Amino acid sequence: MKVKVISRSADEFTRERSQDLQRVYHNYDPNLRPQEKAVEYVRALNAAKLEKIFARPFIGAMDGHIDAVSCMAKNPNYLKGLFSGSMDGDIRLWDIASRRTVCRYPGHQGAVRGLTVSTDGQVLVSCGVDSTVRLWNVPAATLTNSDDSSDNSVEPLATYVWKNAFWAVDHQWDGDLFATAGGQVDIWNPNRSQPVNSFQWGTDTVISVKFNPGEPNVLATSASDRSIVLYDLRMSSPARKVIMRTRTNAISWNPMEPMNFTAANEDCNCYSYDARKLEEAKCVHMGHESAVMDIDYSPTGREFVTGSYDRTIRIFQYNGGRSREIYHTKRMQRVFCVKFTCDASYVISGSDDTNLRLWKAKASEQLGVLHPRERRKHEYHEAVKNRYKHLPEVKRIVRHRHLPRPIYKAAALRRTMIDAEKRKAERRKAHSAPGSIVTVPVRKRRIIKEVE
Amino acid sequence: MAGKMRKAADFTPAMAQKKRKAADLTKDRSKSNKKPNKLNKTLGGGGGSDDKRKRKTGPRLPAPLRKVLGGTKRSTDSLNDSDENISSDEANDFYEYEEPLPQEESGKNRRFDIVKNFLLDPSDPVEEDENVSSEDDDDKDDYDGVSKIEKSHGWRGSSEQHGDEVEDDERHLRMLQTVSGMPSEAFEGKKKKKKNLVISEAYPESEFNPSRDVLNGNGQISIEELIEPLQGKPGYSEIRKLIHEDKNSTSIQAPLPRVEREMLERKAVYEQSKKDITKWEPLVKMNREAPSLFFDEDTNLGFSTVGAIASGFEPRTEFEKKMAILVNDDKVKEAHNEDGSKLLELNKISAEEYLEDRNHIARMRSLLFRHEMKSKRIKKIKSKTYHRLLKKDRLKSASAEMLMDPEAAKEEARKQEFKRAEERMTLKHKNSSKWAKRILQRGLDAQDEGTRAAINEQLHQHALLTRKMNTMKDSSSSSGSDDSDEDDVDENSAGSDPDAASKLFAKAKEKTLKVLQEDDEVPTSGVLSLPFMVRGLKKRKEEAVEEAKLALQEYESSLKDLEDTGGEENAKVGITSGRMVFGAPKRDVPKPKPSNKMKTDNYYRNSDSEDDLDENIDVGNEMRNDLQKDVNVDSGFLNEDADVHRDSVFKSFDDVVRDPGPKTSYDVAIFASGTWKKMKKGKRVDANIKKSTVVGKPVLQNQEELAEESDTDSEGQMVDGILSAGSKPLYELPSQEELVRLAFAGDNVEDDFEKVKQEILNEEIPEPEKPNLLPGWGQWTSVQRKKGLPSWMLEEHEIAKRKREEALEKRKDAHLKHVIISEKLDKKAEKLHTKTLPYPFTSKEVFEQSIRVPVGPEFNPSTSVGAMNQPDVVKKSGIIIKPIKFEEVNAHEKTEEHKGQKRSGNNQKTNKRKGAGGKRTGVRPLVVKS
């Protein structure tokens, strides 16, 4: 008689520690497991539910300013450093990890409207409505700067007084220039008291300016004449202007796709443009119920965060028409500025209620060190959820967000209005001669013209 | 325009420089050389051919020289980067565009006529005006224009004029073009017509034939006129050319208006930056198409080891500084370096010492262990009495300790004093609490015993705590005496002699008597004088008296017992102590009756019910003794019931054999009835009732049953037999048809199928409900009856019916008579389907394919699961992600990368590295590409 015996060596199957997993051999023959799809579907459903359960995005508020937070800047060289400027002229450096003020920069007479930090993280540039540009030294980031030194105040390195009030400032990536926006666009060298270059195209106030991090010599501005203007510093000239129906409050370039930028518009939407084709937006990101005040791309370039006047923060995919996430708290007022941290895992918002708020970029992410098994589990959940996200149940759970009542109502109202407009347009078209009315796609609808 | 050109020339080198600074890419170098060229090209597009003509102006080399240089220079210049050369390079470039222009040559022949005629026409001032205003030429040019008019057939002047004209035309043309969007050819005809309009002069203009202007005095003699006579001489053509060119050089056009100029500039800049940005396209495309992006490479966390961190440590606080001073002290260091080993040596211990130490530790450990075990055991004991005693013991020992130790006593006193003070301050126990107030309000009489006791207790507490110090002392002393008394008692009890016991009883009797006599005084003042208190006290006293009396009687009886029965006493005492014991004596030898009676007597005094119970049990005891055997047998029988009943039968028979009586009949009855449940019941209830009357019946029944069974069987057989036997002789062969009909006589298949189909249809598309009215709803009943159903209801019903019919018509099996195709929607399955094809997928098959293979770890080997579940963006928190950096990508490499990834799905780590290399890692690009 032949006896079949499973032979396994004790060496292979002995665990070194009690925490080690038992070694298991597995037959992966699909015929043995006919229910795999059903199993995975249920897992996807559970993953979606778990994600909802563990969604706790709010980490904490940073309290300290005594007036609305108007602008923020992140230190590109130091993860924990964050600067914020408020309407009363106060500038603070925060330690995000401990959520405390590390140091303050007194000096501005009016509201601080723009903050930016040089790429090496050494110099902070601030500007405000008191028509001054101030340069500050950033204290070196040490391992131990979280001890209580909250009244560290610093004298500015330099103060440049100029002709007009400033609205925004941005520093070149890996360069030494920075640009301010106000009556015109000024390009400054930090060592000179006068701008090295000034651009004026049109007479209206320029309200925001952003350098392209991929192409350091290209910058975009938006002005109160509803225009977005591109500049090229290599030829020291503006390049192209596009005029929209409403004002653009802020611009952010995609750090991973140097040709693309997204504009936060007053009409509740964000418009992603390709700088080479400005006659139509590449994508319209809808969702906010009031003017979008600020926008910032994640360093991964795959998503961006927007802060709005409707007291919410939304996170969009770079190519998504609707927001992936919406954050709000009872106490958060109008959001004036938002930033993604340099490691793409947190979002910071500054709002009218004088607080900065720290959020997780992924609401249900588990913080802290993950065991490899945990990480794998999370990845699997994500993958399975992603796979079945089109099925109605999973979709419903994943998409569902609880909103404050005013926003929910405003959204419903907006929807009805848009629907009504659409219906009207359709009827008009149906009742007029064929071809006489052309439907303009949404991506073009809000653009008036492109000016050379 | 020249000025502008110079500007352009200035700005290009600067630009080139900047550019070089900004982007150190070799690729750009060639671009920057081409840039001016490009710029001018675009400018030319805006300015038209006049620009081209103008480009001839400006300081330059003589033509022959230039021609010679032309061939060589351009080639060298393209490689030369120096700033000066770029300007000259530019000039060359311009020429390149000049030379092939055929317009000048071709237009030459016609120019004579056109210009001449045109100029001679004084009635057309518009042209002149246009010329001046639009061109903004300088004086010289103007003058030329005038001199041309003086000339009769001076083709040079005319050519110049024609140039202007052409310019104008072209501008006009361009304007038209931009306005209408039509090609320039469309407007060509117009121009020609205009030219034809020009009228020629009667005789040629010359020095002998001055024109009108000259005669008027404002004419001047031009160089052309002067060299006119040289025509036909050998070097004439060269001279003419030179002069011609010279003159051309002077005709500089005014710069464009600022707005226009800036627009052109912006256009150029935009084109340029567009082109620059486009270089990112392949990189971005690759990134977008990559299955996942990696940002977790190159993690420079600053410190790698603990040692590195420690070396970077700097003392900040005072404590740290002190420590640092001590640690870094030279002496200490020296000592450590020199004597480190010595110090260790000094630490040596002898073997004995070590042993002693070890033993000590072991002892302590065992002690600890024992103590632990003991406390565990004690904790496990459930007896309340034991714990009470234990507690008392502990308290006693504590008080003793207090007595011994003045410190502890003081502490205790202080505590006590504090408590007292607190009580005096708060009067917590003096009926001031909400609870007490409420109770008092309701009246103490209305309360139950417990509440009253609680109130009393509280008051007692209060009294105790508010008593003065000296009284406290008294009480303590009295309690002390009590304690001693108790001790005495204990001692007495400890001695188990009968004498001692009797003594003890006597003492107790004495004491109780004392109590009975004493309790006559009634307090006249204080809390205790309150009526309810008095009442309470009285009641208590009565109780106490009763108790005392009982105790007395007990003592007496026990004393008597002591005297009567010496030996049995101990056991008896044990019996009286508690109820729990009474089972044991019964199990033992049956007791003599007198003792039993005495026991009952004793019990009578305590409580009736208990005694009754005992009595009953005692009474029953006898019966039980009788029944005991029986019960035992029964239980055994019951156990075996579950087995085969034959066993039980045997057993029962055994029983029968053993003791014939009521039991036997009962067992048999059980077996005979055949249901075991019944048996149990019977056992309980009928034990006494059933007698031998039952014996015969069931057995009989059983027999009958058996008989019946056999009967039915045999009957069936018989019937069969009869049937077969009866039909055989009558049989005739039926026809085939009949056979078939007979075979399927019962089942009407087609009708059944139709019925089934109809049912299914009705289920899937239900028939609309018939409209019915609720009498009195919506209208008076009489009206309803008269009018019948309202029209809208009928209409609705009609519509519903029609819809149903339509739906039936639409069904796939509508015209298939023998088929049912179910179109029922499974709601549970619906959850697993999407309504529309999801966005990125182009077809249903692709979508289904995408979710076909499972990704879980149960269904895939662990080597491939990681790759399957990889998220879109792999990043680590805490690592700064820098913006994208440019690197060359070629398509070939990319595909290779992809392949590599697919294949090396097993090895995740290498895969990651590879992928990162191929894909655009936005992180600091450590990847070095050769």
Coordinates of N, CA, C and O in Angstrom, one line a residue, chain A residues 128-173:
Chain A
G128 N 2.3 93.9 2.3 CA 1.0 94.1 2.8 C 0.5 95.4 2.2 O 1.1 96.0 1.3
V129 N -0.6 95.8 2.8 CA -1.3 97.0 2.3 C -0.6 98.3 2.8 O -0.9 99.4 2.4
D130 N 0.4 98.2 3.6 CA 1.2 99.4 4.0 C 2.3 99.7 3.0 O 3.2 100.4 3.3
S131 N 2.2 99.1 1.8 CA 3.1 99.4 0.7 C 4.6 99.0 1.0 O 5.5 99.6 0.4
T132 N 4.8 98.1 1.9 CA 6.1 97.7 2.2 C 6.3 96.3 1.8 O 5.4 95.5 2.0
V133 N 7.6 96.0 1.4 CA 8.0 94.6 1.3 C 9.0 94.4 2.4 O 10.0 95.2 2.5
R134 N 8.9 93.4 3.2 CA 9.9 93.1 4.2 C 10.5 91.8 4.1 O 9.8 90.8 3.8
L135 N 11.8 91.7 4.3 CA 12.5 90.4 4.3 C 12.8 90.1 5.7 O 13.3 90.9 6.4
W136 N 12.7 88.8 6.0 CA 12.9 88.4 7.4 C 13.8 87.2 7.3 O 13.8 86.4 6.4
N137 N 14.6 87.0 8.4 CA 15.4 85.9 8.5 C 14.6 84.7 9.2 O 14.0 85.0 10.2
V138 N 14.6 83.6 8.6 CA 13.9 82.5 9.2 C 14.9 81.8 10.2 O 16.0 81.4 9.8
P139 N 14.5 81.6 11.5 CA 15.4 80.9 12.4 C 15.7 79.5 12.0 O 14.8 78.8 11.4
A140 N 16.9 79.1 12.1 CA 17.3 77.8 11.7 C 16.5 76.7 12.4 O 16.2 76.8 13.6
A141 N 16.0 75.8 11.6 CA 15.2 74.7 12.2 C 16.1 73.7 12.9 O 16.9 73.1 12.3
T142 N 16.0 73.7 14.2 CA 16.8 72.7 14.9 C 15.8 71.6 15.4 O 14.6 71.7 15.3
L143 N 16.4 70.6 16.0 CA 15.6 69.5 16.5 C 14.8 70.0 17.7 O 13.8 69.3 18.0
T144 N 15.2 71.0 18.3 CA 14.6 71.3 19.6 C 14.0 72.7 19.7 O 14.0 73.4 20.7
N145 N 13.5 73.1 18.5 CA 12.9 74.5 18.6 C 11.4 74.5 19.0 O 10.7 75.5 18.9
S146 N 11.0 73.4 19.6 CA 9.6 73.3 20.0 C 9.5 73.8 21.5 O 8.4 73.7 22.0
D147 N 10.6 74.1 22.1 CA 10.4 74.6 23.5 C 9.8 76.0 23.5 O 9.8 76.7 22.5
D148 N 9.3 76.3 24.6 CA 8.4 77.5 24.6 C 9.2 78.8 24.4 O 9.8 79.4 25.4
S149 N 9.2 79.2 23.2 CA 9.9 80.5 22.9 C 8.9 81.3 22.0 O 9.3 81.8 21.0
S150 N 7.7 81.4 22.5 CA 6.7 81.9 21.7 C 6.8 83.4 21.4 O 6.3 84.0 20.5
D151 N 7.5 84.1 22.3 CA 7.6 85.6 22.1 C 9.0 85.9 21.4 O 9.5 87.0 21.6
N152 N 9.5 85.0 20.7 CA 10.7 85.3 19.9 C 10.3 86.3 18.8 O 9.4 85.9 18.0
S153 N 10.8 87.4 18.8 CA 10.4 88.3 17.7 C 11.7 88.8 17.0 O 12.8 88.9 17.7
V154 N 11.6 89.0 15.8 CA 12.7 89.2 14.9 C 12.6 90.6 14.2 O 11.5 91.0 13.9
E155 N 13.8 91.2 14.0 CA 13.8 92.4 13.2 C 13.9 92.0 11.7 O 14.5 91.0 11.4
P156 N 13.3 92.8 10.8 CA 13.4 92.5 9.4 C 14.8 92.7 8.9 O 15.5 93.6 9.4
L157 N 15.2 91.8 8.0 CA 16.4 92.0 7.3 C 16.4 93.3 6.5 O 17.4 94.0 6.5
A158 N 15.4 93.5 5.8 CA 15.3 94.7 5.0 C 13.8 95.1 4.8 O 12.9 94.3 4.9
T159 N 13.6 96.4 4.6 CA 12.2 96.9 4.4 C 12.3 97.8 3.2 O 13.0 98.7 3.1
Y160 N 11.5 97.4 2.2 CA 11.5 98.2 0.9 C 10.1 98.9 0.8 O 9.1 98.2 0.8
V161 N 10.1 100.2 0.8 CA 8.8 100.9 0.6 C 8.6 101.2 -0.9 O 9.5 101.6 -1.6
W162 N 7.4 100.9 -1.3 CA 7.1 101.1 -2.7 C 5.9 101.9 -2.9 O 5.3 102.4 -2.0
K163 N 5.4 102.1 -4.2 CA 4.4 103.1 -4.5 C 3.0 102.6 -4.1 O 2.2 103.5 -3.8
N164 N 2.8 101.4 -4.2 CA 1.4 101.0 -4.0 C 1.3 99.8 -3.0 O 2.2 99.2 -2.7
A165 N 0.1 99.6 -2.6 CA -0.2 98.5 -1.7 C 0.0 97.2 -2.4 O -0.3 97.1 -3.6
F166 N 0.4 96.2 -1.7 CA 0.6 94.9 -2.3 C -0.5 93.9 -2.0 O -1.1 94.0 -0.9
W167 N -0.7 93.1 -2.9 CA -1.8 92.0 -2.8 C -1.2 90.6 -2.6 O -1.9 89.8 -2.1
A168 N -0.1 90.4 -3.2 CA 0.4 89.1 -3.2 C 1.9 89.1 -3.4 O 2.4 90.0 -4.0
V169 N 2.6 88.0 -3.0 CA 4.0 87.9 -3.3 C 4.3 86.4 -3.5 O 3.6 85.5 -2.9
D170 N 5.2 86.1 -4.4 CA 5.6 84.7 -4.6 C 7.1 84.6 -5.0 O 7.6 85.5 -5.7
H171 N 7.7 83.6 -4.5 CA 9.1 83.4 -4.7 C 9.4 82.4 -5.8 O 8.6 81.5 -5.9
Q172 N 10.4 82.7 -6.6 CA 10.8 81.8 -7.7 C 11.3 80.5 -7.1 O 11.9 80.5 -6.0
W173 N 11.0 79.4 -7.7 CA 11.6 78.2 -7.3 C 13.0 78.0 -7.7 O 13.3 78.2 -8.9

